[in-house]
PDB file of C-alpha atoms in Angstrom:
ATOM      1  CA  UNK A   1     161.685  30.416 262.342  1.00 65.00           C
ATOM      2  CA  UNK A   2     161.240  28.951 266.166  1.00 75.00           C
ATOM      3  CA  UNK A   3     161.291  25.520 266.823  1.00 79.00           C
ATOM      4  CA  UNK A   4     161.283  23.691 269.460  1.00 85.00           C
ATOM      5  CA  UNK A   5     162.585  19.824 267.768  1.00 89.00           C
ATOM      6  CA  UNK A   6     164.977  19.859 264.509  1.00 92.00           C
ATOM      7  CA  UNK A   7     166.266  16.146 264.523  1.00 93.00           C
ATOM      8  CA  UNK A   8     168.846  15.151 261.847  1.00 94.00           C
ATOM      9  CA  UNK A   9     169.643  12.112 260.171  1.00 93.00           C
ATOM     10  CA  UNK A  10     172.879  11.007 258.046  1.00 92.00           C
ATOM     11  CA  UNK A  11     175.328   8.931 257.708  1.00 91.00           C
ATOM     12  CA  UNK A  12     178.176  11.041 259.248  1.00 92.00           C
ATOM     13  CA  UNK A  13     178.055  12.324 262.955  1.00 95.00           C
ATOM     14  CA  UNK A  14     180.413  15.034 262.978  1.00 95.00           C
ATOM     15  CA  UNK A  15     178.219  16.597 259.797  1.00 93.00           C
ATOM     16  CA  UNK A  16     175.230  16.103 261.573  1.00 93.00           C
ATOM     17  CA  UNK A  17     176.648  17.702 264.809  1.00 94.00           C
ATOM     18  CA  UNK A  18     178.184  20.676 263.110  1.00 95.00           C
ATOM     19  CA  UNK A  19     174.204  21.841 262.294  1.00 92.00           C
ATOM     20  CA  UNK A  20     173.632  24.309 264.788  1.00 92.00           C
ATOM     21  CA  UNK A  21     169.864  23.837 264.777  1.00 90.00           C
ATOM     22  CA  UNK A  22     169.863  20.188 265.868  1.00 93.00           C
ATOM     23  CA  UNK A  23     168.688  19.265 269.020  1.00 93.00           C
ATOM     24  CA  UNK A  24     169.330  15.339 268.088  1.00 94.00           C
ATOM     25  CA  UNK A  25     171.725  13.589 265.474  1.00 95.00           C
ATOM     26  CA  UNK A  26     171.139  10.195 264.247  1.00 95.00           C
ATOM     27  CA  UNK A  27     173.170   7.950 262.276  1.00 96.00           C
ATOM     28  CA  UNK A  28     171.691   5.397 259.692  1.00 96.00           C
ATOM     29  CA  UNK A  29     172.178   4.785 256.255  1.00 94.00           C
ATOM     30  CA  UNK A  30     168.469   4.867 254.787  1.00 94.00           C
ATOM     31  CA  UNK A  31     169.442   2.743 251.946  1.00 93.00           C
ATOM     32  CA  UNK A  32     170.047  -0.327 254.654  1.00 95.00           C
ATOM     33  CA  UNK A  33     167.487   1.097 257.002  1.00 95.00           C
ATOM     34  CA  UNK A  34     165.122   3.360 255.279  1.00 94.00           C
ATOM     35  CA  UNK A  35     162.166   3.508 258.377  1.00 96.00           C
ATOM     36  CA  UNK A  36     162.806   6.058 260.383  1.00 96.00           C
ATOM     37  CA  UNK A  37     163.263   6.040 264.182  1.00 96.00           C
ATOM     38  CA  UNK A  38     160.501   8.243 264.492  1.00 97.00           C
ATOM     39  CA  UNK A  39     156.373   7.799 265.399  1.00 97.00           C
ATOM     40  CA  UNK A  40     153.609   8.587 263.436  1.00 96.00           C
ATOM     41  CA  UNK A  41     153.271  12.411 262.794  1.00 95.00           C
ATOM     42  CA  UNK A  42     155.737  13.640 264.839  1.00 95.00           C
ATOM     43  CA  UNK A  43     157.241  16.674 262.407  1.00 93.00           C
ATOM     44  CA  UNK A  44     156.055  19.936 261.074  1.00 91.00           C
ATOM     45  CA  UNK A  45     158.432  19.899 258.508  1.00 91.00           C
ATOM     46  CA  UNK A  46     160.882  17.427 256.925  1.00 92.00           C
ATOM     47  CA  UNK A  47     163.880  17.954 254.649  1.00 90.00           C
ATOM     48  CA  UNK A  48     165.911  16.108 252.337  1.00 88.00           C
ATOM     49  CA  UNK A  49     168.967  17.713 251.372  1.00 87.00           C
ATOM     50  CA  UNK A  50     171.452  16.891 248.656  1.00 80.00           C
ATOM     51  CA  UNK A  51     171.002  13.308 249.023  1.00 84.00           C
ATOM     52  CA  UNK A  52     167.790  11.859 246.954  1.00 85.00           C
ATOM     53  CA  UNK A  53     169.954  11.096 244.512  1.00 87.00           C
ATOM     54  CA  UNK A  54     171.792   8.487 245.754  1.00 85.00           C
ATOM     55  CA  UNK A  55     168.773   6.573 247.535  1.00 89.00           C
ATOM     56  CA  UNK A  56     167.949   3.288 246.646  1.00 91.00           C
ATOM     57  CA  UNK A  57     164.586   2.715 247.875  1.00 92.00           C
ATOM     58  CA  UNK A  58     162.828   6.142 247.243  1.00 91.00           C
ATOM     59  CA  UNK A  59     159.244   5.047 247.553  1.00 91.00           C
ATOM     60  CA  UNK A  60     160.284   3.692 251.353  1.00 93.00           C
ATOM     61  CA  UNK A  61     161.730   6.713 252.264  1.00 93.00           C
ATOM     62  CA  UNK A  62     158.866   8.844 250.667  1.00 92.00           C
ATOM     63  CA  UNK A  63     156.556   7.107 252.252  1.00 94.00           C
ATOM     64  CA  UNK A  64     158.559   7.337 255.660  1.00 95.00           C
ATOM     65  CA  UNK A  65     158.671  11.046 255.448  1.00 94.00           C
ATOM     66  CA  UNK A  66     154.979  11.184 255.220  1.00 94.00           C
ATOM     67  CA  UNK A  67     154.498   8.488 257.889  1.00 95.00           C
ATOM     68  CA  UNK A  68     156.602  10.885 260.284  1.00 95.00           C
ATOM     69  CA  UNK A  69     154.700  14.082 259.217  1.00 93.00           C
ATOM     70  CA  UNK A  70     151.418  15.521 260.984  1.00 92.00           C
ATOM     71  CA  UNK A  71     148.507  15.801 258.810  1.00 90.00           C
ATOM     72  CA  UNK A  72     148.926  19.276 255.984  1.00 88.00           C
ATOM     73  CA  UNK A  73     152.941  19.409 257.207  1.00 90.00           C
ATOM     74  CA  UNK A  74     155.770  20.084 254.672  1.00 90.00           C
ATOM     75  CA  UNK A  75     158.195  18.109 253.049  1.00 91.00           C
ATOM     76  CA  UNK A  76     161.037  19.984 251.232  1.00 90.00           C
ATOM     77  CA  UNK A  77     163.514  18.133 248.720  1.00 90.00           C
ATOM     78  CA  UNK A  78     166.959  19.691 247.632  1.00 89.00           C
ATOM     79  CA  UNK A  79     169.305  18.650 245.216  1.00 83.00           C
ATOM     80  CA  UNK A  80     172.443  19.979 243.192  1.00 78.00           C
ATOM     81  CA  UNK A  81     173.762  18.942 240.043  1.00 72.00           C
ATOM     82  CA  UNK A  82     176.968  18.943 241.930  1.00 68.00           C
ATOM     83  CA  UNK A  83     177.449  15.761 243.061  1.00 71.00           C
ATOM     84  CA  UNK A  84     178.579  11.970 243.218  1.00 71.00           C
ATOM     85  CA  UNK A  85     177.298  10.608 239.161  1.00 73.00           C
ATOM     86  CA  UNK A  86     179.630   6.826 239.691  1.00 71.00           C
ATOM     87  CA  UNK A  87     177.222   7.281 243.247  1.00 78.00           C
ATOM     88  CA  UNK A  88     173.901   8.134 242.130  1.00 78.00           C
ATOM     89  CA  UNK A  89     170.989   5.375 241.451  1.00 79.00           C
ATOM     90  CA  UNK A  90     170.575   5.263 237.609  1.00 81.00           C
ATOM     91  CA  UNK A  91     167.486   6.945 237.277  1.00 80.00           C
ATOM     92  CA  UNK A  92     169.380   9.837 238.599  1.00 76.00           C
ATOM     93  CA  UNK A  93     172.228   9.824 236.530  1.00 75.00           C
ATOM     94  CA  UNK A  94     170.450   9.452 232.681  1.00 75.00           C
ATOM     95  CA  UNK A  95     169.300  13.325 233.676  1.00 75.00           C
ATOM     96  CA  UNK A  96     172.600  14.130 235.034  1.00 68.00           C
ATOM     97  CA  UNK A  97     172.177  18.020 233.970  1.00 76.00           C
ATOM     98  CA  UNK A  98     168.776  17.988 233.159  1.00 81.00           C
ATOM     99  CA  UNK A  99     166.952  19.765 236.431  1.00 81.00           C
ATOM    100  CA  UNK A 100     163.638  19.629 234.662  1.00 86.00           C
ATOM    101  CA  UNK A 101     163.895  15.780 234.242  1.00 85.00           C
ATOM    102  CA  UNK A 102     165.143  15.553 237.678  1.00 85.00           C
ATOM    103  CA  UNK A 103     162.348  17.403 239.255  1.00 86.00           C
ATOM    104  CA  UNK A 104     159.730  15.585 237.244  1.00 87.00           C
ATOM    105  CA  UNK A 105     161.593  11.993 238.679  1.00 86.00           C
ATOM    106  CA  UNK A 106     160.895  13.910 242.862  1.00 87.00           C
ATOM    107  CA  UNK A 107     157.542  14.493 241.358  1.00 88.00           C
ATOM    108  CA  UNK A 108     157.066  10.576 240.838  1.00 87.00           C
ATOM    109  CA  UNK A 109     158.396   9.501 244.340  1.00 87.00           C
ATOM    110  CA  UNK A 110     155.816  12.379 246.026  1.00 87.00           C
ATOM    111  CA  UNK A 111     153.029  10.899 244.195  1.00 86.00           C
ATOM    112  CA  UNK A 112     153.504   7.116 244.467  1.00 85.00           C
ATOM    113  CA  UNK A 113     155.009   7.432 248.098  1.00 87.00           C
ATOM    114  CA  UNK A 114     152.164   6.823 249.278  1.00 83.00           C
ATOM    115  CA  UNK A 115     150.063   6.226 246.563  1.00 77.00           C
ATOM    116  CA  UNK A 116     147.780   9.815 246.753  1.00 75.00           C
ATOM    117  CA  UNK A 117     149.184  10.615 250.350  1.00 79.00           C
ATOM    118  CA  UNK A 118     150.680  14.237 249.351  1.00 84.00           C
ATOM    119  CA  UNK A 119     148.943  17.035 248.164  1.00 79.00           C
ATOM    120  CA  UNK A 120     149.871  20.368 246.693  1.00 81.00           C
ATOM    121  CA  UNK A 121     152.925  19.043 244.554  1.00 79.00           C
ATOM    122  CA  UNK A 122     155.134  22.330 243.459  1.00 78.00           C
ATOM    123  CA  UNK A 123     158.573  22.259 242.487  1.00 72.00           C
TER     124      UNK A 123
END
């Protein structure tokens, strides 16, 4: 894959500056701050990895990721049972080890975030 832009945001700067890819790092802590620091379609693609489930404000950030998108781009969310449980946001942690239930609850933010803004939903 070439690309000319892979910005990264999280809360730790020497993470974010150990991806190779990244041709800008940004700190913020979405769950303070969840617009993000970019315009309107700006990104292909967008990523959120191993981290939905500890955000508070899903919808915000759902709806930020689409904001930030072009028209038909991709989002892709990641997560691992291997994390953080006294961390997560409760909805989160009730289906602990259940990935079905926890793909059904990305499901929900994709739909509602913003209310019929995505389209072909696959998990």
């Amino acid at each position: 894959l070439s690309v000319s832009r892979v910005a990264v945001v999280g809360m730790n700067m020497q993470e974010l500056r150990a991806n190779l890819r990244a041709t800008e790092a940004l700190t913020q802590d979405l769950n303070c701050r969840p617009k993000l620091p970019f315009g309107d379609g700006e990104f292909d693609v967008a990523t959120l990895a191993l981290s939905i489930q500890y955000l508070v404000h899903p919808q915000e950030i759902f709806t930020e990721i689409h904001r930030v998108l072009r028209p038909g781009g991709l989002a892709i969310v990641s997560f691992s049972s291997l994390s953080f449980p006294w961390k997560a946001v409760s909805v989160w942690s009730r289906s602990f080890h259940d990935g079905v239930a926890q793909c059904r609850t990305v499901g929900t933010y994709f739909r509602f975030s913003p209310w019929g803004g995505w389209r072909s939903l696959a998990s």
